[in-house]
CSV table of C-alpha atoms in Angstrom, one decimal:
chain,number,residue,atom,x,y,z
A,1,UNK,CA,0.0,0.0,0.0
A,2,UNK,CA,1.7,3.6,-1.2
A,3,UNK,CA,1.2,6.3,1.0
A,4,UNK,CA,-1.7,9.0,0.2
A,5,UNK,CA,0.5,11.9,0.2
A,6,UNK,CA,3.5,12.2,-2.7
A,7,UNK,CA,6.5,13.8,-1.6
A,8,UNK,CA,7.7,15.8,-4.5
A,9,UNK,CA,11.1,15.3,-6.3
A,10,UNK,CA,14.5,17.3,-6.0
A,11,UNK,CA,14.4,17.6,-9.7
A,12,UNK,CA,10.7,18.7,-9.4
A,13,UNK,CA,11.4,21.1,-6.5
A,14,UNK,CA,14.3,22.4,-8.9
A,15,UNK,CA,12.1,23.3,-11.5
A,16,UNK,CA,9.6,25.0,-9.7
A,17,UNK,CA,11.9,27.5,-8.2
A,18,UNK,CA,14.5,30.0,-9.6
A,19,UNK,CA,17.4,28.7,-11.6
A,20,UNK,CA,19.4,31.9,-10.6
A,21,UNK,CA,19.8,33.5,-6.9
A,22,UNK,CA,17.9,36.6,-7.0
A,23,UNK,CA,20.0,39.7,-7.5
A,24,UNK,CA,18.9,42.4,-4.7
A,25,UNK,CA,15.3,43.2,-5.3
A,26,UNK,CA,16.1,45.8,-2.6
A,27,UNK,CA,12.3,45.0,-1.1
A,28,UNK,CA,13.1,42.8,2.4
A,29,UNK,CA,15.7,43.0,4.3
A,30,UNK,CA,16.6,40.8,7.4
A,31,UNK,CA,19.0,42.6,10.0
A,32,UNK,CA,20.2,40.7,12.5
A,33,UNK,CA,22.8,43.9,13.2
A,34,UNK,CA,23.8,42.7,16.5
A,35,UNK,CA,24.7,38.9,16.5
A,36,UNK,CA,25.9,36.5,19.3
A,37,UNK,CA,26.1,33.0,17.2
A,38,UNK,CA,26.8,33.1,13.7
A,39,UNK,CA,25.2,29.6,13.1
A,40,UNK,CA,22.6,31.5,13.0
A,41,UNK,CA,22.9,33.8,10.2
A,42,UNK,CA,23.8,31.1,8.1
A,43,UNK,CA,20.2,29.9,8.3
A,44,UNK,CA,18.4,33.0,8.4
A,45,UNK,CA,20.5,33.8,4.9
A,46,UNK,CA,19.1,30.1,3.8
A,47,UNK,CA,15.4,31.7,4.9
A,48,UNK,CA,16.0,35.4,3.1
A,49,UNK,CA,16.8,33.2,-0.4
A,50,UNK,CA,13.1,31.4,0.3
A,51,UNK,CA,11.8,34.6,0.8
A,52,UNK,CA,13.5,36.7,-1.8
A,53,UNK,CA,15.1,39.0,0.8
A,54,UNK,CA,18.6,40.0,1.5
A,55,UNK,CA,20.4,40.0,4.3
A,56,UNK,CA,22.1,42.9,6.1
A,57,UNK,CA,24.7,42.6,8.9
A,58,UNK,CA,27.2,43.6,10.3
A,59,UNK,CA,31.5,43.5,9.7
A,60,UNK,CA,32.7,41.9,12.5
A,61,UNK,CA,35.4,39.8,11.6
A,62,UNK,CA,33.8,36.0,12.6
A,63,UNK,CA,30.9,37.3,10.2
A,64,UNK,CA,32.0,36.2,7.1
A,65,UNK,CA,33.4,32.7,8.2
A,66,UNK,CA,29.8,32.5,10.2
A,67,UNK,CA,27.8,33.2,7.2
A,68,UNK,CA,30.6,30.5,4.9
A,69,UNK,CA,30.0,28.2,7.7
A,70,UNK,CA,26.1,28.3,7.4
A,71,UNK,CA,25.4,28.4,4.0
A,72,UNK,CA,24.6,25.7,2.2
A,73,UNK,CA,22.6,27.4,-0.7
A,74,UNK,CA,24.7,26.4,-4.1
A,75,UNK,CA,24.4,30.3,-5.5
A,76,UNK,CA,25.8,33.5,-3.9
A,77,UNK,CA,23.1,35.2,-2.1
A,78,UNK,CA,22.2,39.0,-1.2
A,79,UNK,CA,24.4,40.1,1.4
A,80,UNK,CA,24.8,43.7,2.5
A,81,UNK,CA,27.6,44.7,4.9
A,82,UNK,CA,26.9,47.4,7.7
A,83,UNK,CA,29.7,49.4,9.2
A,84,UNK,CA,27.2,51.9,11.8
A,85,UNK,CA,24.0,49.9,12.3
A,86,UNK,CA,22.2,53.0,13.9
A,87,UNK,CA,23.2,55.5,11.2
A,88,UNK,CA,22.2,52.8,8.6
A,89,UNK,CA,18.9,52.1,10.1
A,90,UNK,CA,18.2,56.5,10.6
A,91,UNK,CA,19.5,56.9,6.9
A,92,UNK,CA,17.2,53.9,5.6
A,93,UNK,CA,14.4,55.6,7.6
A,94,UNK,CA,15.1,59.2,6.3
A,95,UNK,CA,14.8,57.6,2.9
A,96,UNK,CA,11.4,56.1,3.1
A,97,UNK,CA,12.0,52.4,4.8
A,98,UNK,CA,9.6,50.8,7.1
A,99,UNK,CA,12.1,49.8,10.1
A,100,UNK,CA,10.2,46.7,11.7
A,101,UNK,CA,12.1,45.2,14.7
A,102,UNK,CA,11.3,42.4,16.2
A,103,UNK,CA,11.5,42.9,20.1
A,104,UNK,CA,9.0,41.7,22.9
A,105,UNK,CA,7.7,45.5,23.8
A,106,UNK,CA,3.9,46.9,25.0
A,107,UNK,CA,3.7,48.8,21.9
A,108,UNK,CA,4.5,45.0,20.0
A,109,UNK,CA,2.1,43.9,17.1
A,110,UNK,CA,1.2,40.1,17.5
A,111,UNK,CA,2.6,38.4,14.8
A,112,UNK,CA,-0.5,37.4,13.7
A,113,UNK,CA,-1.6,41.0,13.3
A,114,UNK,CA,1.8,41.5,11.0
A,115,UNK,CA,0.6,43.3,7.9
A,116,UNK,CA,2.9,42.1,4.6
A,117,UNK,CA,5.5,44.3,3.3
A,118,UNK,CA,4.0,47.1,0.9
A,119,UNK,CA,7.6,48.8,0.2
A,120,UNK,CA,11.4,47.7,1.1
A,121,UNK,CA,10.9,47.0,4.4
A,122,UNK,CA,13.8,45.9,7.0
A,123,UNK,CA,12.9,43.6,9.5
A,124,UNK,CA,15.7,44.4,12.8
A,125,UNK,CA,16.9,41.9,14.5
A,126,UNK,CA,18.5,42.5,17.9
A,127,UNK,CA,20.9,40.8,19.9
A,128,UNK,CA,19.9,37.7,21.8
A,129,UNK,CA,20.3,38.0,25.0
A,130,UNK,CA,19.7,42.2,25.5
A,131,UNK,CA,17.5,42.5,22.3
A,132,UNK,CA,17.6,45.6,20.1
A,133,UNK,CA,19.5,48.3,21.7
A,134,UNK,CA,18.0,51.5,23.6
A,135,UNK,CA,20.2,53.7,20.4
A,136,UNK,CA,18.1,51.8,18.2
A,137,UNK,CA,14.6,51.5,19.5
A,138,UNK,CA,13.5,55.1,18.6
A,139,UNK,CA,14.5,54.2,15.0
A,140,UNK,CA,11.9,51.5,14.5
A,141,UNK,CA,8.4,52.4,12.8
A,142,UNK,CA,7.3,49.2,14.2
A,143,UNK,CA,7.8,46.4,16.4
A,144,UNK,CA,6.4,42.7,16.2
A,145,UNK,CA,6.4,40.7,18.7
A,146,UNK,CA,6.5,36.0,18.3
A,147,UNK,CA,4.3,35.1,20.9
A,148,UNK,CA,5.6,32.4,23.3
A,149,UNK,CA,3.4,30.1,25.9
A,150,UNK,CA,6.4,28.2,27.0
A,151,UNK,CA,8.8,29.2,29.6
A,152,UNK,CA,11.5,30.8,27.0
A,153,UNK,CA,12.1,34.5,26.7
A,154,UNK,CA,12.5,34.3,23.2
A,155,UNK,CA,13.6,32.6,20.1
A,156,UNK,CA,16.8,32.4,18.2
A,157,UNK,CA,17.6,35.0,16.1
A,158,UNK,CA,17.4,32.6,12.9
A,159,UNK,CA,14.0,31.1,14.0
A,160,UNK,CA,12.1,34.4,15.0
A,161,UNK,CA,13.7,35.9,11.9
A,162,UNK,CA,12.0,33.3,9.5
A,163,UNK,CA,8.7,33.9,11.2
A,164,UNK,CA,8.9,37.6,10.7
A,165,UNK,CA,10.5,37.2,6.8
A,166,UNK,CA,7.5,34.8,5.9
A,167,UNK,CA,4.9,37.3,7.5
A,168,UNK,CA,6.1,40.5,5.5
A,169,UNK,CA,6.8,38.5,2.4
A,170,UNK,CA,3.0,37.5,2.2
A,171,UNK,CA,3.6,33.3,2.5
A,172,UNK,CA,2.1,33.1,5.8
């Protein structure tokens, strides 16, 4: 007896999707500007190529080995380096940007209630133990906030990254 669900192919998967990695669409952007384990950049890069959405962080030097180390997508993906995250989050706002981060906060939206992207939109990402920093907060347009029953605080930055990315890019 064959089960009633069929599992699809790699070569059907394959051509389905893109044959090419996106070039930067410049419409989503995932910041994770101040990271603690680059494992997880790696994946959330692996998430922004699902998405179509690039990837911003920051140039500390175990970056680009993290991000080497944690990509296993087969095509260069959209990376943008950050040298001042707050003066590239004010001049991204300045020029039209919505500035979502993603940050447990009274003001929060519930996931849920997460509208999809309308415009290039960067979705901020802060640290994981101390969050988005206090230079940062008053340079968000919105914040979002996973909701949790368990006993956690929060989510790693790749998981509550990919939840955020799916919402704005409209496939949740």
């Amino acid at each position: 007896m064959s089960p009633s669900i069929r599992v699809r192919t790699p070569s059907e998967l394959r051509a389905a999707r893109r044959s090419k990695a996106h070039s930067c669409w410049g419409h989503l952007v995932a910041a994770p500007l101040w990271p603690l384990h680059g494992a997880n950049l790696g994946t959330l890069l692996r998430t922004c190529d699902a998405v179509g959405a690039c990837l911003a962080v920051p140039r500390f030097p175990w970056v680009p080995e993290a991000l080497r180390r944690g990509n296993t997508l087969r095509r260069p993906a959209c990376v943008h380096w950050v040298h001042d995250p707050p003066g590239w989050l004010e001049r991204e706002r300045v020029a039209g940007t919505a500035i979502v981060g993603v940050e447990l906060a009274d003001e929060a939206v519930r996931l849920a209630d997460l509208a999809p992207a309308r415009g290039r939109t960067i979705a901020v990402l802060g640290h994981e133990q101390q969050g988005i920093p206090p230079d940062a907060l008053d340079l968000l347009d919105t914040v979002v906030e996973i909701p949790m029953v368990g006993t956690g605080a929060s989510l790693n930055v790749a998981v509550a990254g990919s939840l955020v990315l799916y919402k704005l890019a409209g496939l949740l």
